[in-house]
Short mmCIF file of C-alpha atoms and ligand atoms in Angstrom, two decimals:
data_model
loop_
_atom_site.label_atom_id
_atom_site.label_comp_id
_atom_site.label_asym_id
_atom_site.label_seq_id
_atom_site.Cartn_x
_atom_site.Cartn_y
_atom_site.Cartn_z
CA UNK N 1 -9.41 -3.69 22.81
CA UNK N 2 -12.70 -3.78 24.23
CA UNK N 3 -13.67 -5.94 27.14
CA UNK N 4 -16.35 -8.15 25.99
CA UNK N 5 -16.19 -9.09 22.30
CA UNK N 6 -18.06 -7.97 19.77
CA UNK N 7 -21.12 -10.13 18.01
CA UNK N 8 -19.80 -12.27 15.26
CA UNK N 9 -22.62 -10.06 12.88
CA UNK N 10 -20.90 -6.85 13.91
CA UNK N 11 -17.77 -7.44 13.37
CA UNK N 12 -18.46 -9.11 9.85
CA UNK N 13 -20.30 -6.00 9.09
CA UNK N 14 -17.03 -4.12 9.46
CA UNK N 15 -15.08 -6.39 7.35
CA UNK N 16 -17.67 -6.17 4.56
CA UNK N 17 -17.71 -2.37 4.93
CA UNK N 18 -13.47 -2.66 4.75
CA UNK N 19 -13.40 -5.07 2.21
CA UNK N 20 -15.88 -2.40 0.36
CA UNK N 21 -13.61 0.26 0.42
CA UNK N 22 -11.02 -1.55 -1.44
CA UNK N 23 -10.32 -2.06 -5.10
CA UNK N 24 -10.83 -5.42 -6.40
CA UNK N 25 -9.11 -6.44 -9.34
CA UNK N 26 -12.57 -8.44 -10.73
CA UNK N 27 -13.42 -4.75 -11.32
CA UNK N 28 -10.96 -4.89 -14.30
CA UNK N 29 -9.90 -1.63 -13.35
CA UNK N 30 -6.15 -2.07 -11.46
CA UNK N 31 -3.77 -1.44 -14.23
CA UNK N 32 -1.13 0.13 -11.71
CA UNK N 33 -0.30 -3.70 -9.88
CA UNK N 34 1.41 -6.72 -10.09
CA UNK N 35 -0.87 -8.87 -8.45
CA UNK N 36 -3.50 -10.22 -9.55
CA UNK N 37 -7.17 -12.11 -8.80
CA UNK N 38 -5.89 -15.17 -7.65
CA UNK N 39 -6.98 -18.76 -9.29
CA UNK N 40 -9.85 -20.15 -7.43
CA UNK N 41 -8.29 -23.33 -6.93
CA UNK N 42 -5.52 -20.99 -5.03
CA UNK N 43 -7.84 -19.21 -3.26
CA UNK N 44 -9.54 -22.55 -1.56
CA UNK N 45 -5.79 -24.08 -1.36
CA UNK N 46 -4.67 -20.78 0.70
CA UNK N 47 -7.79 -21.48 2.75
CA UNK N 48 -7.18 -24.92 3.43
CA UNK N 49 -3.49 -24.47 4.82
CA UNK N 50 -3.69 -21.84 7.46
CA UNK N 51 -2.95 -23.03 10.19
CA UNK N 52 0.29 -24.74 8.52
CA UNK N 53 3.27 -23.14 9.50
CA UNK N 54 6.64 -24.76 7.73
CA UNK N 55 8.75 -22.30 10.29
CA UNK N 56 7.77 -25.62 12.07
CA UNK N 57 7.79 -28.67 9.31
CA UNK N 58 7.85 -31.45 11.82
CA UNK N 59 4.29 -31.04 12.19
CA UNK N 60 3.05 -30.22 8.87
CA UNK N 61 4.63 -33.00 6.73
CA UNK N 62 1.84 -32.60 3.95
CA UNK N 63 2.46 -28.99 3.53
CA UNK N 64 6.63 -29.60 3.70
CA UNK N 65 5.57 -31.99 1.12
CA UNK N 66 3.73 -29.64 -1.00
CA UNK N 67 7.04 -26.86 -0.82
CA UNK N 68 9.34 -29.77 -2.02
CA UNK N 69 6.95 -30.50 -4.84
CA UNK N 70 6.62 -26.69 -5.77
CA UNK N 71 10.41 -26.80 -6.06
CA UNK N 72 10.56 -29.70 -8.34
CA UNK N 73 8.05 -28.10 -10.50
CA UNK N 74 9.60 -24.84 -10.68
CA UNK N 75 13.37 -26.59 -11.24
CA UNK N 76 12.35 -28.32 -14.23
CA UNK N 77 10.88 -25.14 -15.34
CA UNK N 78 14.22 -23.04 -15.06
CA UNK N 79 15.82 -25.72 -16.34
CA UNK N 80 17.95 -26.30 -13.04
CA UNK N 81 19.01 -29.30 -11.36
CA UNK N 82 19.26 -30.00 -7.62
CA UNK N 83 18.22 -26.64 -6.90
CA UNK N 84 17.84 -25.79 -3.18
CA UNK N 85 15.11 -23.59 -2.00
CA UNK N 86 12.05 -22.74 -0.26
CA UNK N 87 8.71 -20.41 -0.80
CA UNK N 88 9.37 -16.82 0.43
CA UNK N 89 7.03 -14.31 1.41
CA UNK N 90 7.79 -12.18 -1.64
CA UNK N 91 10.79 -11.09 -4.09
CA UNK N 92 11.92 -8.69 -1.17
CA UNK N 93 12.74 -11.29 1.24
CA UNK N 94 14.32 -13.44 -1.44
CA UNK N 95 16.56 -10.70 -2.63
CA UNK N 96 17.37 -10.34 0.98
CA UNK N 97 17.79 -13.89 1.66
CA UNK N 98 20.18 -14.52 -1.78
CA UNK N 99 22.51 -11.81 -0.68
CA UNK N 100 22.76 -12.38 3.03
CA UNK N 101 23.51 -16.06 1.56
CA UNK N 102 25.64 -14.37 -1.05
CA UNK N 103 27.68 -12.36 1.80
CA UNK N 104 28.20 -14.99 4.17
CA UNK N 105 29.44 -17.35 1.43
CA UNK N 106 31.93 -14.83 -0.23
CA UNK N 107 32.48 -12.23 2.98
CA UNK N 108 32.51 -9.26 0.85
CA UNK N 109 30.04 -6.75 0.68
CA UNK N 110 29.17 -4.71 -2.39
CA UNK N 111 26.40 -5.70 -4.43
CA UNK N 112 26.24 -4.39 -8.19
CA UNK N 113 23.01 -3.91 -9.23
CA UNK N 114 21.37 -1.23 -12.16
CA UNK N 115 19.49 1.69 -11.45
CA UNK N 116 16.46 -0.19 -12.69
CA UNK N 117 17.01 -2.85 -10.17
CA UNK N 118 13.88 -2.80 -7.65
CA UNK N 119 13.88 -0.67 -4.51
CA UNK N 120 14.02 -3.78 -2.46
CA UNK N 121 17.77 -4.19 -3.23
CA UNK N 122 18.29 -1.14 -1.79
CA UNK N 123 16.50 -2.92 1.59
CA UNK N 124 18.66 -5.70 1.39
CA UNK N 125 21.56 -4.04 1.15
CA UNK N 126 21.01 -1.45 4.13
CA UNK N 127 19.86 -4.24 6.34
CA UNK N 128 22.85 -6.22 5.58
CA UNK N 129 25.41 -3.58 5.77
CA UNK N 130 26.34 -3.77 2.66
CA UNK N 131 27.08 -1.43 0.09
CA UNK N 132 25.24 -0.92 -3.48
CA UNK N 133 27.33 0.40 -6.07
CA UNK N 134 24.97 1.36 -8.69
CA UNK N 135 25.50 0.92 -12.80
CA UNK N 136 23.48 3.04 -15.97
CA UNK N 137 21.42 0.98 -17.78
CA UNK N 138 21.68 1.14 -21.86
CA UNK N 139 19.20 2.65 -24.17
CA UNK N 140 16.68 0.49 -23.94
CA UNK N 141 16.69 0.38 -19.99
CA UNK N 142 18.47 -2.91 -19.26
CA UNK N 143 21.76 -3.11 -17.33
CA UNK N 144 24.63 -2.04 -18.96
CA UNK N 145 27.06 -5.09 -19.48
CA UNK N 146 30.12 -3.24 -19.92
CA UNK N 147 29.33 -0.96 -16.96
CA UNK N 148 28.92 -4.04 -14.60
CA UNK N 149 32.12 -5.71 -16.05
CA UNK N 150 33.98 -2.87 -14.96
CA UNK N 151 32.32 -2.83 -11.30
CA UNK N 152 32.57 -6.52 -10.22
CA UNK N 153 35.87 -7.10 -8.59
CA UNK N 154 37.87 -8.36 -5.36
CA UNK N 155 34.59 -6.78 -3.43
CA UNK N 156 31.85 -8.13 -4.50
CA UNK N 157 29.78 -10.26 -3.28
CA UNK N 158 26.94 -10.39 -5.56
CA UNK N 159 25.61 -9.30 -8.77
CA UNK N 160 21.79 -8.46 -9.04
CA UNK N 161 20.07 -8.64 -12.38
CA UNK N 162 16.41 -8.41 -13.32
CA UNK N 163 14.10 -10.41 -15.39
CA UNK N 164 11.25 -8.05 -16.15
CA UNK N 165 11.92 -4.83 -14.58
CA UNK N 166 9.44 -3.40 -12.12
CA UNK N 167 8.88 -0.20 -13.98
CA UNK N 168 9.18 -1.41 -18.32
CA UNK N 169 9.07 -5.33 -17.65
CA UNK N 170 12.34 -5.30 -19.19
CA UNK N 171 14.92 -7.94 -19.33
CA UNK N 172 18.84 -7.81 -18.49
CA UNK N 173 21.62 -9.31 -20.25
CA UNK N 174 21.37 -12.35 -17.94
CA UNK N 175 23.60 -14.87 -20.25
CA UNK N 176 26.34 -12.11 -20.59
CA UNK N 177 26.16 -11.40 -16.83
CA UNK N 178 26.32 -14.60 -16.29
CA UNK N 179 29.48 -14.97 -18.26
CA UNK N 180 31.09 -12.19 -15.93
CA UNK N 181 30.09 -13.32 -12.74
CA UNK N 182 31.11 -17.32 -13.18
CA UNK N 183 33.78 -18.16 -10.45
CA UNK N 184 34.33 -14.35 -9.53
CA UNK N 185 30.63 -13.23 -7.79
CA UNK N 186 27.29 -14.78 -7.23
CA UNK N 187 24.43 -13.85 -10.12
CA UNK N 188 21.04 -13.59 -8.45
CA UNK N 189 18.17 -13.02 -10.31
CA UNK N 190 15.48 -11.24 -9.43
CA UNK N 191 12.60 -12.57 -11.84
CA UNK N 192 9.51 -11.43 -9.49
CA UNK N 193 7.57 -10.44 -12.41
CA UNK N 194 9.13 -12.29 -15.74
CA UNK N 195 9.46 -15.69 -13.55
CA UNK N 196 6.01 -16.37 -14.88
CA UNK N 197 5.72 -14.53 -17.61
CA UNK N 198 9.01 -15.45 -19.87
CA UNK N 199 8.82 -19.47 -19.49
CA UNK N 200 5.18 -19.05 -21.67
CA UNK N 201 5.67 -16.45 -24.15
CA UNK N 202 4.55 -17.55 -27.60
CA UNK N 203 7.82 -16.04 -29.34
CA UNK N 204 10.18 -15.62 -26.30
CA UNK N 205 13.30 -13.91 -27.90
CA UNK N 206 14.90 -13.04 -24.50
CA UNK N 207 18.43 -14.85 -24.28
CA UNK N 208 18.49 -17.20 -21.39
CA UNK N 209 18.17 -15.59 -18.39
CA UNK N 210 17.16 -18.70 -16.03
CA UNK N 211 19.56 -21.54 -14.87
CA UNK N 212 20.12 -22.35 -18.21
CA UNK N 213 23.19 -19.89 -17.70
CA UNK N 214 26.18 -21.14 -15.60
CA UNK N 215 26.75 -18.23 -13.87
CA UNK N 216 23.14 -17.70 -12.03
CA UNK N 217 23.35 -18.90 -8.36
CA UNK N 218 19.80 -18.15 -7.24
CA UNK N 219 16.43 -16.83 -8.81
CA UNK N 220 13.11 -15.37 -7.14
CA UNK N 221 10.20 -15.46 -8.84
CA UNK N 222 6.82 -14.51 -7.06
CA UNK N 223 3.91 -16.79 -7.36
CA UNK N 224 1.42 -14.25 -5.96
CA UNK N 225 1.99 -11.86 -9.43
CA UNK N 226 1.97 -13.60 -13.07
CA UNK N 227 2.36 -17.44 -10.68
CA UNK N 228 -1.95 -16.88 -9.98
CA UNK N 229 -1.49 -17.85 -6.45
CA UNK N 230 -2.77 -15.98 -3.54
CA UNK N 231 -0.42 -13.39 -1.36
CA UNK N 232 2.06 -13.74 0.01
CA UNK N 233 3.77 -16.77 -2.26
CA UNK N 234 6.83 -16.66 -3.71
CA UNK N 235 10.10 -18.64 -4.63
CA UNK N 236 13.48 -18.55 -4.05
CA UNK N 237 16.18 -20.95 -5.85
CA UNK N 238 19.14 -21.59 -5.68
CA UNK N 239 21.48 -23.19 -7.17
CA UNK N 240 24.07 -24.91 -4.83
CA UNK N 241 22.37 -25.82 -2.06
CA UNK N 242 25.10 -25.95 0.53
CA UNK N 243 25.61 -22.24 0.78
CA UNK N 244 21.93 -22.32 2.67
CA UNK N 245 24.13 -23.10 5.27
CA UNK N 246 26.14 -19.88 5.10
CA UNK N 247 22.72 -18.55 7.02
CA UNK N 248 21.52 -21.33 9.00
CA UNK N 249 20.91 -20.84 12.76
CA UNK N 250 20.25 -23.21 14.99
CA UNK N 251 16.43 -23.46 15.89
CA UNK N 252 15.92 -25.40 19.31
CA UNK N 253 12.57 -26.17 20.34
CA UNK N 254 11.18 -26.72 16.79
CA UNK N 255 11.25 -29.71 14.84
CA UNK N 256 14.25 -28.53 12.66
CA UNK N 257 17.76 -28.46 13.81
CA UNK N 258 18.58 -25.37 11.80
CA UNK N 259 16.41 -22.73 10.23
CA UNK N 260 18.07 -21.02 7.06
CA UNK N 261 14.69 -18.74 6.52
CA UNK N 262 14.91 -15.04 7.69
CA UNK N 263 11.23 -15.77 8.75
CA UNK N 264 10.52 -18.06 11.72
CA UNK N 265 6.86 -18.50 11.52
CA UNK N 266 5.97 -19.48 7.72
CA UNK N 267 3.23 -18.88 5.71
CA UNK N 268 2.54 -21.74 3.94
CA UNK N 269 -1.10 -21.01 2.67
CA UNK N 270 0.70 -19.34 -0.35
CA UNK N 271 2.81 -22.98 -0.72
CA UNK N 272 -0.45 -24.62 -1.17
CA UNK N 273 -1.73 -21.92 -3.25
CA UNK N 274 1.15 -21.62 -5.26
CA UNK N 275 1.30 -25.52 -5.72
CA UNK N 276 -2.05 -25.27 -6.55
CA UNK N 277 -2.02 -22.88 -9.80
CA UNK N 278 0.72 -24.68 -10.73
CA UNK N 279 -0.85 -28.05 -10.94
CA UNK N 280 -4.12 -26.90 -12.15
CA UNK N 281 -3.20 -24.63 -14.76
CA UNK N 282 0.24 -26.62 -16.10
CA UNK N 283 2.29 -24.65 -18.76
CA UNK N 284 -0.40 -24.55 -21.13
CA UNK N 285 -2.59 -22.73 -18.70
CA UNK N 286 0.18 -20.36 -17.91
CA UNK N 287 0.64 -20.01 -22.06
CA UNK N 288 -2.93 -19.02 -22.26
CA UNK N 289 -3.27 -16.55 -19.69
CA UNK N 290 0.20 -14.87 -20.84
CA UNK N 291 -0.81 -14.98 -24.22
CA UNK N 292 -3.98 -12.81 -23.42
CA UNK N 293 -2.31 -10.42 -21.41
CA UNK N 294 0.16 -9.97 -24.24
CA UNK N 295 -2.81 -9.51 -26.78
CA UNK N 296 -4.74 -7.16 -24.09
CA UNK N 297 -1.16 -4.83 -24.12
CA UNK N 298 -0.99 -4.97 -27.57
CA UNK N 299 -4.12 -3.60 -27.87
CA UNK N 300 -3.11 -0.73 -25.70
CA UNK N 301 -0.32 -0.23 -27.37
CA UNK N 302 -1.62 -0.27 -30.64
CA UNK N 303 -4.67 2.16 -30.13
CA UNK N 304 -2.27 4.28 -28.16
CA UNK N 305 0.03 5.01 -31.23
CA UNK N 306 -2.56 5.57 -33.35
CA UNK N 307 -3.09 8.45 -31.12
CA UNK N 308 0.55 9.42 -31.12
CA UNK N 309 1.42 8.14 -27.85
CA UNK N 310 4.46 6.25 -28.11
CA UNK N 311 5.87 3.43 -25.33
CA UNK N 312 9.13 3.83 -24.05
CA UNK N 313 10.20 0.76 -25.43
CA UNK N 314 8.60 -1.57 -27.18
CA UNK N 315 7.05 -3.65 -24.28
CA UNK N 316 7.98 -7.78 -24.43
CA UNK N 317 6.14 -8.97 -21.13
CA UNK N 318 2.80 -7.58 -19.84
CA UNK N 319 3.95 -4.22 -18.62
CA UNK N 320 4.35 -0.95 -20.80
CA UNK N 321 5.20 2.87 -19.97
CA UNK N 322 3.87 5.27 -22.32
CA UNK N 323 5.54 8.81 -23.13
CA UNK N 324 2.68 11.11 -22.11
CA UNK N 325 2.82 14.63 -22.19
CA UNK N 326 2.30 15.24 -18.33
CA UNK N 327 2.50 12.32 -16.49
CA UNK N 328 0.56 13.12 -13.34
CA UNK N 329 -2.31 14.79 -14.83
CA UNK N 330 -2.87 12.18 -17.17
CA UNK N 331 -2.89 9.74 -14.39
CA UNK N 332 -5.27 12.20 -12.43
CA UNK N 333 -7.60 11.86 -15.08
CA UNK N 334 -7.59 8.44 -15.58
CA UNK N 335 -8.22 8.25 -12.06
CA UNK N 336 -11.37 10.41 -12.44
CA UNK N 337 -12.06 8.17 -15.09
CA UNK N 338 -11.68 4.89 -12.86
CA UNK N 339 -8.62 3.59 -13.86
CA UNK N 340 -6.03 3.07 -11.43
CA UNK N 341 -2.61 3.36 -13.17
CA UNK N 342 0.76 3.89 -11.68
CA UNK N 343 4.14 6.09 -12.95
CA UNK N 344 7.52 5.27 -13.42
CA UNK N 345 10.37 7.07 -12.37
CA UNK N 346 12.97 6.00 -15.03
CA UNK N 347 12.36 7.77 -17.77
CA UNK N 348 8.95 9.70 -16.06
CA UNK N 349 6.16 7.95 -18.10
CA UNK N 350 2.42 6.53 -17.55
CA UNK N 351 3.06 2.67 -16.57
CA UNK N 352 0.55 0.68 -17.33
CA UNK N 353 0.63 -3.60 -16.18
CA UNK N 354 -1.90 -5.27 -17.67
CA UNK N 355 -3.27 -8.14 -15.26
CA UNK N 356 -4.80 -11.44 -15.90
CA UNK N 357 -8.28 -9.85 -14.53
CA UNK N 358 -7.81 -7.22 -17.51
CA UNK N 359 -10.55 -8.49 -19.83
CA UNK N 360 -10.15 -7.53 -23.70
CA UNK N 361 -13.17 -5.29 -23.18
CA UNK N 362 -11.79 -3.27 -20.23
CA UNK N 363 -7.98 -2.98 -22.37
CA UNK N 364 -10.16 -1.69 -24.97
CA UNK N 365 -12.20 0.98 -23.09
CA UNK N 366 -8.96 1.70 -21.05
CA UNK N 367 -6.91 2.37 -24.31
CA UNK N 368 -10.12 4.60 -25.43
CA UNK N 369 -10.15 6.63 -22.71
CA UNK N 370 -6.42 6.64 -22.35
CA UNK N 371 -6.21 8.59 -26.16
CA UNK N 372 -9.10 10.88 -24.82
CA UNK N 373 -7.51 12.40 -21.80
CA UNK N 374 -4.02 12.77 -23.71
CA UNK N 375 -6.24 14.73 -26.58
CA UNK N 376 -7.59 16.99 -23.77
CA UNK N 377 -3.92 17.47 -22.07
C1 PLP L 401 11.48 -6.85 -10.05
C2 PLP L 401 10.86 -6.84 -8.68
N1 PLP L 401 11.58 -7.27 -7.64
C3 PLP L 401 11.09 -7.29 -6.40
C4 PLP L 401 9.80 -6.87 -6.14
C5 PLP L 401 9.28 -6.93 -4.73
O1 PLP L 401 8.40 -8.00 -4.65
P1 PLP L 401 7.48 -8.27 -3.38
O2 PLP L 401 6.55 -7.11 -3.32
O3 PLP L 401 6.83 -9.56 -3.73
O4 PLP L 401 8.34 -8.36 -2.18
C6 PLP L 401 9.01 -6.40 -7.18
C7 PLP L 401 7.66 -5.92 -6.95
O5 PLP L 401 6.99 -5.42 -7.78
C8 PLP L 401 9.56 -6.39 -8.50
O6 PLP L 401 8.87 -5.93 -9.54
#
């Protein structure tokens, strides 16, 4: 750090020059990320709070407020009652958070998750010293029922099933899962991407996979993806309360007796972000914008199989993987091209998530030059 400080004009001038460097999803060119351009009513609300911290609610009632009200919204939504819960920084710490609440409440330690479970399972477990013990998935990428009914026993502590996988936006067996974990483990659900996504479907024809089944004991679902809200905002429920207390430590010197967050200092811009999509857009604003992403994939998907290029699996949320012949060159050409896609591992494909800032336009000139650099490969 220097000594004196820099002029207020200099420094912005670096920002600007920073900020210039980056991609910005108005570009309509990010198709490899599950974020988003925020709402602009998010963007001011995120603005508004931040200076809130809710690592200290005592002093920022409103914003406590706001988090309670989030909750409510997003119960009724899931169809739960009571739920417990708070806004997390992202589906990473609320994977964390449901099975460190998930160990402490059962004191057992394996966690049975698929191999299309996100890598941040894999964090939670290491950090909590627990073990993963990993199941296939069936043909068309979900978790294999059978496979986990054969894994969950006197050791687990947790089952961890997805709703919209990271890589195909593909949806597990939740109500069957559920069925095997009821009295025997705890069900969380990671729902980081289809949290948002399967509540406004126009045909959803996913079995319940929210708290609608008995056996789900918590849910994450991150506001800052399909939610519109501004980073970092997410959710974590759960369903019985109580077993927040499984993690609570005492916090003197703050305004709460206990803290049962694995963060101390909270952001809580993204609560009144969050809050804020939510109240402006209401489920028929959520129905819209899902309903044109759905239309901008099916777009992709259609001019894509004209061309011979077939998804993995017929996508049902926003994100699709397509069967390319070499995966990375394609990508390094759509890259020269402009468009930023990303890969999956599981089967190796071209993933492609396509945003609310993906205008019909850009889907179309994406698909277009998505047929011309497979032609040429
Ligand atoms: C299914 C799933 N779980 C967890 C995560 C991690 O979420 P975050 O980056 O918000 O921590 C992601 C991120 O893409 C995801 O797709």
């Amino acid at each position: 750090m220097d000594e004196r400080g820099a002029p207020a004009k200099k420094v912005m001038r670096e920002l600007r020059e920073a900020s210039e460097d980056d991609l910005h999803f108005r570009d309509g060119r990010i198709f490899g990320s599950m974020c988003t351009d925020p709402l602009p009513i998010a963007r001011r609300a995120h603005a508004m709070f931040l200076e809130a911290n809710l690592g200290n609610p005592g002093y920022y009632k409103g914003t406590w407020r706001l988090e309670r009200e989030t909750l409510r919204i997003l119960s009724k939504l899931l169809h739960g009652r009571n739920l417990g819960g708070f806004t997390v920084s992202g589906a990473t710490e609320g994977n964390i958070t449901a099975l460190w609440m998930a160990r402490n409440t059962t004191r057992r330690k394996e966690v049975v998750a698929a191999k299309t479970a996100h890598f941040s399972v894999r964090k939670a477990v290491d950090l909590l010293g627990m073990r993963l013990v990993e199941v296939p998935h069936d043909d068309m990428y979900r978790a294999d029922v059978d496979a986990i009914g054969r894994k969950v026993g006197k050791d687990t502590a947790a089952v961890v099933a997805v709703a919209g996988t990271t890589e195909l936006g593909q949806v597990d067996p939740i109500d069957e899962i559920g069925e095997l974990c009821r009295d025997r483990a705890f069900l969380h659900v990671d729902a980081a991407f289809g949290g948002f996504v399967l509540p406004f479907l126009d045909h959803p024809d996913t079995p319940p996979w929210d708290f609608r089944v008995a056996g789900v004991s918590s849910l994450v679902l991150d506001a800052h993806k399909m939610g519109m809200a501004t980073i970092p905002a997410s959710h974590l429920l759960v369903r019985e309360a109580s077993h927040f207390r499984k993690i609570a430590v005492e916090s003197p010197y703050l305004t709460s007796v206990y803290q049962t967050s694995l963060l101390g200092t909270r952001n809580s811009a993204g609560v009144a972000a969050a809050y804020a999509a939510m109240r402006a857009l209401g489920r028929s604003g959520y129905r819209q914008i899902v309903a044109r992403c759905m239309r901008n994939t099916r777009t992709i998907v259609r001019r894509a199989r004209e061309a011979g290029i077939e998804p993995v699996v017929e996508p049902i949320m926003n994100v699709v993987a397509f069967r390319v012949h070499d995966v990375e060159s394609t990508q390094r050409a759509l890259d020269a091209k402009g468009w930023k896609v990303s890969t999956s591992r599981n089967p190796r494909a071209l993933r492609v998530v396509v945003m609310p800032h993906i205008t019909a336009k850009s889907a179309l000139a994406f698909a277009h030059d998505l047929v011309a650099v497979s032609q040429k490969g």
